[in-house]
Coordinates of C-alpha atoms and ligand atoms in Angstrom, one line a residue:
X1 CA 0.0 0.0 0.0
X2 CA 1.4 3.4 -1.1
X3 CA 0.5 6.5 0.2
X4 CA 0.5 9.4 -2.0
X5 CA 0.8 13.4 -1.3
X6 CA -0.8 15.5 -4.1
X7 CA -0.1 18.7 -4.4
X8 CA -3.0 20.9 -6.3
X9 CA -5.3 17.9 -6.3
X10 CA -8.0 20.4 -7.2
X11 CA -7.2 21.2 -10.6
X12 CA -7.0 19.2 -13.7
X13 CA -4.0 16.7 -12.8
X14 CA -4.9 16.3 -9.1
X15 CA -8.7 15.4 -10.1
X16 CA -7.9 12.8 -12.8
X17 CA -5.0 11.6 -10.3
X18 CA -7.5 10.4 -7.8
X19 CA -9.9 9.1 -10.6
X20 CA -6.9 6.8 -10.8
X21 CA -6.4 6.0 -7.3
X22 CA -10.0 5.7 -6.4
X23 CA -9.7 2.8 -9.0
X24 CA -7.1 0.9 -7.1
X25 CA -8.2 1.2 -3.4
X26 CA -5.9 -1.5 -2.1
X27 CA -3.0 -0.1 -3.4
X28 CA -3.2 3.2 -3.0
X29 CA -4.2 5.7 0.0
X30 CA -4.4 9.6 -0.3
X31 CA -1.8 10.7 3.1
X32 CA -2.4 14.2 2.2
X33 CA -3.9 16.6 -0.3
X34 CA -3.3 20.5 -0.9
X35 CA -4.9 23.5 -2.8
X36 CA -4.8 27.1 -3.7
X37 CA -8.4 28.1 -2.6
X38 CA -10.9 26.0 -4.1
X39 CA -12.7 24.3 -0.9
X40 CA -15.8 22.9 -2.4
X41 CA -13.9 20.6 -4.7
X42 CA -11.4 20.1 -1.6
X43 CA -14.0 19.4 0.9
X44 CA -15.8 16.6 -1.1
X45 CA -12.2 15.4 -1.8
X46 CA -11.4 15.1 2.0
X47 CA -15.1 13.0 2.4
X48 CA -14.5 10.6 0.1
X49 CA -10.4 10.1 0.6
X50 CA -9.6 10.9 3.8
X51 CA -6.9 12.1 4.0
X52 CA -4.0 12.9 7.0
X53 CA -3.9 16.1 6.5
X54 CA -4.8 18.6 3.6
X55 CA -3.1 22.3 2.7
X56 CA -5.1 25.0 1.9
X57 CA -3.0 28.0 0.9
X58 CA -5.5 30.7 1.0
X59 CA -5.8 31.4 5.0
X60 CA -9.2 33.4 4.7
X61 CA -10.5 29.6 3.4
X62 CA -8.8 27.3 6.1
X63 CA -11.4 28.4 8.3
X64 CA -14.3 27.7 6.3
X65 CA -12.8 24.5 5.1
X66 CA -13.1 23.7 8.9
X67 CA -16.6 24.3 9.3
X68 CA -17.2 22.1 6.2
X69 CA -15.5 19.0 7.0
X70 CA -16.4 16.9 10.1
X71 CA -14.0 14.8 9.8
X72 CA -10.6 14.0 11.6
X73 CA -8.2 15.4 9.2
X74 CA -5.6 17.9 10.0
X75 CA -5.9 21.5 7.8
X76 CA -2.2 23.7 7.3
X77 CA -2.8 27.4 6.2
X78 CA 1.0 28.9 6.5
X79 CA 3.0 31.0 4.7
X80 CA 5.6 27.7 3.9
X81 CA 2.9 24.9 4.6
X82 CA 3.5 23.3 1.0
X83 CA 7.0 22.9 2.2
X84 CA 6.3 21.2 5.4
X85 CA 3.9 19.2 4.3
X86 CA 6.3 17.4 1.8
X87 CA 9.3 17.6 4.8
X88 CA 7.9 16.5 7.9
X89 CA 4.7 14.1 6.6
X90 CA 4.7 10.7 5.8
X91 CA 3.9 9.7 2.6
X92 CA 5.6 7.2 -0.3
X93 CA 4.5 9.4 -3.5
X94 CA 4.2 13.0 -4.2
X95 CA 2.3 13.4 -7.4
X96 CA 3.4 17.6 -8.2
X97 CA 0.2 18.7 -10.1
X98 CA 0.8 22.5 -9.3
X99 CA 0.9 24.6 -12.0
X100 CA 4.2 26.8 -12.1
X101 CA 7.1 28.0 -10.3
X102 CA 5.0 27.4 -6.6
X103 CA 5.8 23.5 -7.1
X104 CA 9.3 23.9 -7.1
X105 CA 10.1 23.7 -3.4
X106 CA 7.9 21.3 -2.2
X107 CA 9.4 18.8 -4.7
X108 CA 12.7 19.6 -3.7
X109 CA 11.7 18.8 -0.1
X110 CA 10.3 15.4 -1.3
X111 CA 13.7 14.9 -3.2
X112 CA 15.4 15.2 -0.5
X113 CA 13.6 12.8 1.2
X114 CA 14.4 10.2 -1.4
X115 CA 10.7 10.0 -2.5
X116 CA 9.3 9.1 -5.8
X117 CA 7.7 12.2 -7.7
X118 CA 4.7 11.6 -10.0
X119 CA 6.0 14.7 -11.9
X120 CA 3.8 16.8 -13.8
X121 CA 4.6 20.1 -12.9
X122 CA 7.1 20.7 -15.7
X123 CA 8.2 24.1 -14.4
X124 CA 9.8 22.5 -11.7
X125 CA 12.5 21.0 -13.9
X126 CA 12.4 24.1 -16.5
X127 CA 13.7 26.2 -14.2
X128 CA 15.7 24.5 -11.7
X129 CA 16.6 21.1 -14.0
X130 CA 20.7 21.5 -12.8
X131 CA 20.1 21.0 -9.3
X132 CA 16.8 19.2 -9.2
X133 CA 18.6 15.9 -11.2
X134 CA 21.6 16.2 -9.0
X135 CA 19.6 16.4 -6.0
X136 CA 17.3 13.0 -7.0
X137 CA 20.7 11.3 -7.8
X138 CA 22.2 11.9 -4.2
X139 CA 19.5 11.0 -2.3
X140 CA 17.9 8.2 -4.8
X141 CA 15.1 9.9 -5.2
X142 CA 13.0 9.4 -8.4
X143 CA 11.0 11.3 -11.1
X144 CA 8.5 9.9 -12.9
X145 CA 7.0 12.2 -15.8
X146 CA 3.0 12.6 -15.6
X147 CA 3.7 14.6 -18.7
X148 CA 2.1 13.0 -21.6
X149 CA 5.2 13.0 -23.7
X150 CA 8.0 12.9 -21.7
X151 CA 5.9 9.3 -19.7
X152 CA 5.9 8.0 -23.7
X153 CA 9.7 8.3 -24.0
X154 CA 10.1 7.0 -20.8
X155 CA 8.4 4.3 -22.0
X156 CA 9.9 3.6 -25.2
X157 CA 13.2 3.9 -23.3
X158 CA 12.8 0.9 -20.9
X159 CA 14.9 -1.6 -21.5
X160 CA 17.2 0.5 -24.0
X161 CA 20.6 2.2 -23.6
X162 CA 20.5 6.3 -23.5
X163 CA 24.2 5.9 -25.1
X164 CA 21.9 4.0 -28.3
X165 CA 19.1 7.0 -28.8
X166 CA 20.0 9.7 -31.9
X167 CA 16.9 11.9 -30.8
X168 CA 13.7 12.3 -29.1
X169 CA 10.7 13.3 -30.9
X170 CA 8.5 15.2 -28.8
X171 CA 4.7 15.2 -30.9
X172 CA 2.9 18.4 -30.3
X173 CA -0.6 19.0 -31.2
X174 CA 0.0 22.4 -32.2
X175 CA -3.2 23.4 -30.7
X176 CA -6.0 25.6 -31.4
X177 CA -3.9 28.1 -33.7
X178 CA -1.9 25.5 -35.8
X179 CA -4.2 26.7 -38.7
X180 CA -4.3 30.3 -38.3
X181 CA -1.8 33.0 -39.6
X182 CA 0.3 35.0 -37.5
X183 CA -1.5 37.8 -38.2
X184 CA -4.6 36.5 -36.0
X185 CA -2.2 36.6 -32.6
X186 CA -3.1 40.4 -33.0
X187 CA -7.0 40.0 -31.7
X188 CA -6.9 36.0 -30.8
X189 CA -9.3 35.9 -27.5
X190 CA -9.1 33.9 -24.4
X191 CA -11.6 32.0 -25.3
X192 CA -10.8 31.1 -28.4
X193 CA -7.1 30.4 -27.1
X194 CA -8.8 28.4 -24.5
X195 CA -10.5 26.4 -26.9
X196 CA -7.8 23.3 -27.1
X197 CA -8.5 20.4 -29.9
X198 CA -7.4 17.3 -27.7
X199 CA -7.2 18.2 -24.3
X200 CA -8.7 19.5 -21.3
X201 CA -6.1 21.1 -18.9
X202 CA -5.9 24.2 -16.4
X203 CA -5.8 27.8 -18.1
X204 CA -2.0 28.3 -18.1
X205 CA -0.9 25.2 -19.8
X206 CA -3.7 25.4 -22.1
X207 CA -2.6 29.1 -23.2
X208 CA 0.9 27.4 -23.1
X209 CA -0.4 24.7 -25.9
X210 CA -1.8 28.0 -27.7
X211 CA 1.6 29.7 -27.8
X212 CA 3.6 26.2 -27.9
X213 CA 5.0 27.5 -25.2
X214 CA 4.1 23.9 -23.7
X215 CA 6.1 22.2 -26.4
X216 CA 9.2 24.3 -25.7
X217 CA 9.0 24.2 -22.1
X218 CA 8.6 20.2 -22.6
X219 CA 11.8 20.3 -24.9
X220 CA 13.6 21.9 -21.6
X221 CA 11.8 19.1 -19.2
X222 CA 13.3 16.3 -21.6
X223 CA 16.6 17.3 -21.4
X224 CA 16.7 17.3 -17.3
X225 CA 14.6 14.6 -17.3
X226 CA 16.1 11.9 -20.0
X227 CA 19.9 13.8 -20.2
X228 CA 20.3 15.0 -23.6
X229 CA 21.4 18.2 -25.5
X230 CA 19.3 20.0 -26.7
X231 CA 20.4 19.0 -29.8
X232 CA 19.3 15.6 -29.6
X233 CA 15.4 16.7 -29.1
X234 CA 12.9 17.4 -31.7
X235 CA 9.3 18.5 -32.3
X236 CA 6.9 17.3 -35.1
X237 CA 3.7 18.8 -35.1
X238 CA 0.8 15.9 -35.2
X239 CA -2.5 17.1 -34.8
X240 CA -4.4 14.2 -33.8
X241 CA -2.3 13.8 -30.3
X242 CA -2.3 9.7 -30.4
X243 CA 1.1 9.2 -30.5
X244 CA 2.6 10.6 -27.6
X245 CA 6.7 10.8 -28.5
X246 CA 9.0 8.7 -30.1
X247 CA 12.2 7.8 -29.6
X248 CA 14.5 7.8 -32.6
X249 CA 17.8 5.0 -32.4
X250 CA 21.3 5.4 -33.5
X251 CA 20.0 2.3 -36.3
X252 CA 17.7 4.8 -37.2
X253 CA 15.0 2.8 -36.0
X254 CA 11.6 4.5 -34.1
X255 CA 10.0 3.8 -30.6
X256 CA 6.5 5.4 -30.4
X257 CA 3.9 5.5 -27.6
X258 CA -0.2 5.8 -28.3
X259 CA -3.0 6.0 -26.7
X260 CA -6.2 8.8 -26.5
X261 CA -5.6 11.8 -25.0
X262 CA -5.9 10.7 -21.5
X263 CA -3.9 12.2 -18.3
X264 CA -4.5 9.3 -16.5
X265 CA -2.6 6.9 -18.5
X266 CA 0.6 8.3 -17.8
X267 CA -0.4 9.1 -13.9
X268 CA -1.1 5.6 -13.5
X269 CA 1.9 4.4 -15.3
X270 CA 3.9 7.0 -12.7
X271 CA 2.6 5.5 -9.5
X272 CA 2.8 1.8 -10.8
X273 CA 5.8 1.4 -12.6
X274 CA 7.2 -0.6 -13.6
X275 CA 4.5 -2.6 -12.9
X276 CA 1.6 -2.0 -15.4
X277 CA -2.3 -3.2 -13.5
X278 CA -5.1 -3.5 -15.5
X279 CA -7.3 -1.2 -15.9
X280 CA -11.2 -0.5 -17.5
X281 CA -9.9 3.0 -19.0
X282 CA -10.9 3.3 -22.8
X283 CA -9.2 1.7 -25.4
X284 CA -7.4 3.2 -28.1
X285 CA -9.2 2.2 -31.7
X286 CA -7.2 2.5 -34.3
X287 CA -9.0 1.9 -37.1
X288 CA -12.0 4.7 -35.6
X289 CA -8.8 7.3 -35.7
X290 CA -8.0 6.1 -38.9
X291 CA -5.4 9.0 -40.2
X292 CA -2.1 10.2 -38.1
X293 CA -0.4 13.2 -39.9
X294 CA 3.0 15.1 -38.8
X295 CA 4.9 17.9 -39.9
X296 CA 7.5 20.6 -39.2
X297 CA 6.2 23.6 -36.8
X298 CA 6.5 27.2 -37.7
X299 CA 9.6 28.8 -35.4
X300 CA 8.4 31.9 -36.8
X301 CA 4.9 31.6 -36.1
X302 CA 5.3 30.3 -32.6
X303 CA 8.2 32.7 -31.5
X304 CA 7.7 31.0 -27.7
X305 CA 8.5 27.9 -28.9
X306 CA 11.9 29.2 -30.5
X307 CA 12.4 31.3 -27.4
X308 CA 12.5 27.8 -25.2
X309 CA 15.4 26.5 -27.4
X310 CA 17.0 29.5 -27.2
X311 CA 16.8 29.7 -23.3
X312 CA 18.1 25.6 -23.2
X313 CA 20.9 26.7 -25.3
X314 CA 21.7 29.7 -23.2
X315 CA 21.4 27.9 -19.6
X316 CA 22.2 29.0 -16.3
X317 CA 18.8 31.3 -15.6
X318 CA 17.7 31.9 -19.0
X319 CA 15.1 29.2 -18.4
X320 CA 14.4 30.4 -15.2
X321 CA 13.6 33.7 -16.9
X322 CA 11.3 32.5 -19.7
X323 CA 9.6 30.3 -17.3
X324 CA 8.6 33.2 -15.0
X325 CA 7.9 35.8 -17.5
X326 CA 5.9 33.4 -19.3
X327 CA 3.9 33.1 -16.2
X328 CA 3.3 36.8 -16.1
X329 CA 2.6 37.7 -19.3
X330 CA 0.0 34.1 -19.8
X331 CA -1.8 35.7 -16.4
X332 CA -2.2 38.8 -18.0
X333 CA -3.1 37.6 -21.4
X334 CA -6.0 36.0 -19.4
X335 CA -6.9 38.7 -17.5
X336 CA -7.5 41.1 -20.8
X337 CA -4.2 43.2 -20.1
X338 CA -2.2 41.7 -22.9
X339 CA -3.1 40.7 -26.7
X340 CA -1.7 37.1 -27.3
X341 CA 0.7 38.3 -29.6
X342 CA 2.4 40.3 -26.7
X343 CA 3.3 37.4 -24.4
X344 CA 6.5 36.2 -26.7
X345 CA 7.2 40.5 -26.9
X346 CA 7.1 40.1 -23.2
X347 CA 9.1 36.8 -22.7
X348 CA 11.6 38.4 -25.2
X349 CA 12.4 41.9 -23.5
X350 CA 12.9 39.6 -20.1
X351 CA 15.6 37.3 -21.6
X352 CA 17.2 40.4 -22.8
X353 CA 17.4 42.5 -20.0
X354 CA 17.5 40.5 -16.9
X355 CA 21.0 38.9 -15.7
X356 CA 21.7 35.6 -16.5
X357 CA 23.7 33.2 -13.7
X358 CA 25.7 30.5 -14.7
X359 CA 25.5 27.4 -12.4
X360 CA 22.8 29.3 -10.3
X361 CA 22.0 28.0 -6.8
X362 CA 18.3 27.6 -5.2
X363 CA 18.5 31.2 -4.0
X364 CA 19.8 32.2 -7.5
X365 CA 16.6 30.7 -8.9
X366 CA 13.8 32.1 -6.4
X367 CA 15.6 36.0 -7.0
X368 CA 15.8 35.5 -10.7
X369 CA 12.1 34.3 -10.6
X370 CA 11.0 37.3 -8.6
X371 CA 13.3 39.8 -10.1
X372 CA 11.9 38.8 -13.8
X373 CA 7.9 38.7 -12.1
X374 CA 8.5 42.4 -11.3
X375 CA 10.4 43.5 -14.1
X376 CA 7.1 41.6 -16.7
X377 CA 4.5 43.5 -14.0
X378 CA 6.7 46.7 -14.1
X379 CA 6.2 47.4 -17.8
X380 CA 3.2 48.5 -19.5
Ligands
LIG1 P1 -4.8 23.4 -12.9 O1 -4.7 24.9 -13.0 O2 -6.0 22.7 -13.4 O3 -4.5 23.0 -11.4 C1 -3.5 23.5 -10.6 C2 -3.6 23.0 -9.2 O4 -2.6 23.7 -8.4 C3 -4.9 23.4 -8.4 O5 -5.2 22.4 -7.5 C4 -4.6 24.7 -7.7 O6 -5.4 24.8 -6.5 C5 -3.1 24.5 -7.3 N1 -2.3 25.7 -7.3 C6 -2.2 26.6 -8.3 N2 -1.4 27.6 -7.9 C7 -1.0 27.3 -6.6 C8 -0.1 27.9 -5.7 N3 0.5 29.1 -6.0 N4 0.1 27.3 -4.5 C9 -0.5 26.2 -4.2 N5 -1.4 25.5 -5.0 C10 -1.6 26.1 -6.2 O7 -3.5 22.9 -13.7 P2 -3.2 21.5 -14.4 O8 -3.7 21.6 -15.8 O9 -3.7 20.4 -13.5 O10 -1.6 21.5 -14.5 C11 -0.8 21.2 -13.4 C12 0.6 21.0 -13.8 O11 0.6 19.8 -14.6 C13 1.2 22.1 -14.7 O12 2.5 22.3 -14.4 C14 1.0 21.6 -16.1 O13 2.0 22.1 -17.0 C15 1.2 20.1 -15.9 N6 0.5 19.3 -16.9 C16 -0.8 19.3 -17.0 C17 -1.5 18.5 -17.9 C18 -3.0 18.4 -18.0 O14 -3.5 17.6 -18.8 N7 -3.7 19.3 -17.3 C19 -0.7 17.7 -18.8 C20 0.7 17.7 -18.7 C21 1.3 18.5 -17.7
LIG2 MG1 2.6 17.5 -22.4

């Protein structure tokens, strides 16, 4: 019996994560659960999971949350509570479904306490990759991507030799602007940027998928996560999202992974492997889909996209300063503030004016993030 720690179990990752462990009650028990503010989905969560303890990180809610649940279970509203809950509680898995930069710490915490991460929170690795692989090795900790892509390379890569793979082919849906021209970015809406083909996520990534910022943030993740230069990882556009990634061999044969568009898939194959359980989740029918297509993606069109390889190739904090200015400028975006054709503007103007530090440290990383969060919020 595992038990598991989410973190953000409210939003898209952390729901569909316990529609996976709700279907394997004897091997799997929730120890704790955490969100930002959303205490009806929490509450109903605690009834039905019962968990430990839960984090709530807006303190005007704990209270409430309180008077809600009847139940034993131990609420944390504190300034650093997503960090003690991964330090001090006791738990097997952390499955990091935050969204953004906020997830870094806690995972680190869970690192360091040799844990296995269920990782989906990407930004964890984009911005901190150096230290948050060195850390898993010393204390054999281990990641496991949730990330749709990066869980089908890890896939095709069991049983393989690194020293044996030529490239990874990350597949990107090139979501809902692949067919437009650039010249739509101008007036593109949130809704209509919210409006992804294949899959329903949070409203960050989704704007991510929008910009590709997604795909080039996950070219960033594969290079912490499976150890290759940047060189060594590609993206091919395929609209219909079945095949996952591939995972091109020095004989210049091809690994693929497929299945639907399903989260949970790749969260199950996190907690289990490498055992594989059976499950009832739908099948993939192949003759139904009937047509997979691929092509080249537009590094003109997509400027984010282009911006993440550049930031890879850069290193130290340039990641660290896409990531974060990303964050701003998608917030705004959503809010009405920006048009979508400002946020790569935005990202841009960051990478050129804030400092970059080679080989940064953990306080390096949190000032870098903060510095770049003012300087995005700072212009107008
Ligand atoms: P979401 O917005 O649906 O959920 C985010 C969760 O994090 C919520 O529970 C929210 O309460 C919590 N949260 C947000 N900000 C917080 C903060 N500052 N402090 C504490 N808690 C906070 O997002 P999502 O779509 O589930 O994505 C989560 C992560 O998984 C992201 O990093 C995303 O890139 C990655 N991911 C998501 C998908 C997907 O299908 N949704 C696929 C691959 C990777
Ligand atoms: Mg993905």
């Amino acid at each position: 019996m595992k038990k598991v720690l989410i973190l953000g179990s409210t939003g898209s990752i952390g729901v569909n994560a316990l529609n996976v462990i709700r279907k394997f009650p004897d091997r799997f028990s929730v120890a704790g659960l955490t969100a930002n503010s959303n205490i009806s989905v929490l509450s109903e969560q605690i009834k039905e999971f019962k968990p430990q303890f839960v984090v709530i990180k807006d303190k005007s809610k704990a209270k409430e949350l309180s008077e809600i649940v009847n139940q034993n279970v131990e609420i944390i509203s504190s300034e650093n509570a997503l960090v003690e809950a991964a330090q001090k509680y006791d738990y097997d898995i952390l499955i990091g479904a935050i969204v953004g930069f906020a997830g870094l710490t806690p995972t680190i915490e869970a690192i360091k306490r040799g844990k296995r991460i269920a990782l989906a929170n990407k930004e964890t690795l984009v911005v901190a990759g150096e230290i948050v692989t060195r850390l898993v090795a010393e204390n054999g900790a281990e990641i496991i991507p949730v990330d749709s892509e990066h869980s089908a390379i890890y896939q095709c890569l069991v049983g393989e030799n690194l020293n044996e793979v030529e490239k990874l082919i990350l597949t990107a849906s090139g979501g809902p602007f692949l067919n437009k021209e650039k010249s739509f970015f101008d007036n593109a809406t949130v809704n209509e940027a919210l409006n992804h083909p294949n899959w329903k996520m949070g409203s960050k990534i989704t704007i991510d998928s929008a910009t590709m910022m997604n795909k080039g943030l996950e070219v960033i993740e594969a290079h912490w996560l499976f150890g290759l230069p940047v060189e060594k990882i590609d993206v091919v556009i395929h609209p219909q999202s079945i095949i996952h990634s591939m995972v091109q061999f020095v004989d210049g044969s091809i690994k693929a992974q497929l299945g639907i568009p399903d989260m949970k898939l790749p969260i199950q194959y996190a907690l289990t492997f490498p055992e594989r359980l059976s499950n009832n989740f739908e099948r993939t029918n192949l003759p139904l889909i009937n047509n997979l297509t691929f092509f080249e993606p537009d590094f003109d069109k997509f400027e984010c996209l282009k911006l993440a390889y550049l930031a890879l190739q850069t290193g130290g904090t340039a990641p660290c300063i896409l990531n974060a200015a990303n964050e701003i400028a998608v917030d705004k975006f959503l809010k009405g503030f920006i048009r979508f054709s400002e946020i790569p503007k935005l990202i841009n103007k960051a990478l050129d004016k804030i400092e970059n530090h080679s080989n940064p440290d953990i306080e390096t990383i949190i000032e870098c993030d903060k510095l770049t969060r003012e300087f995005i919020n700072n212009l107008n």
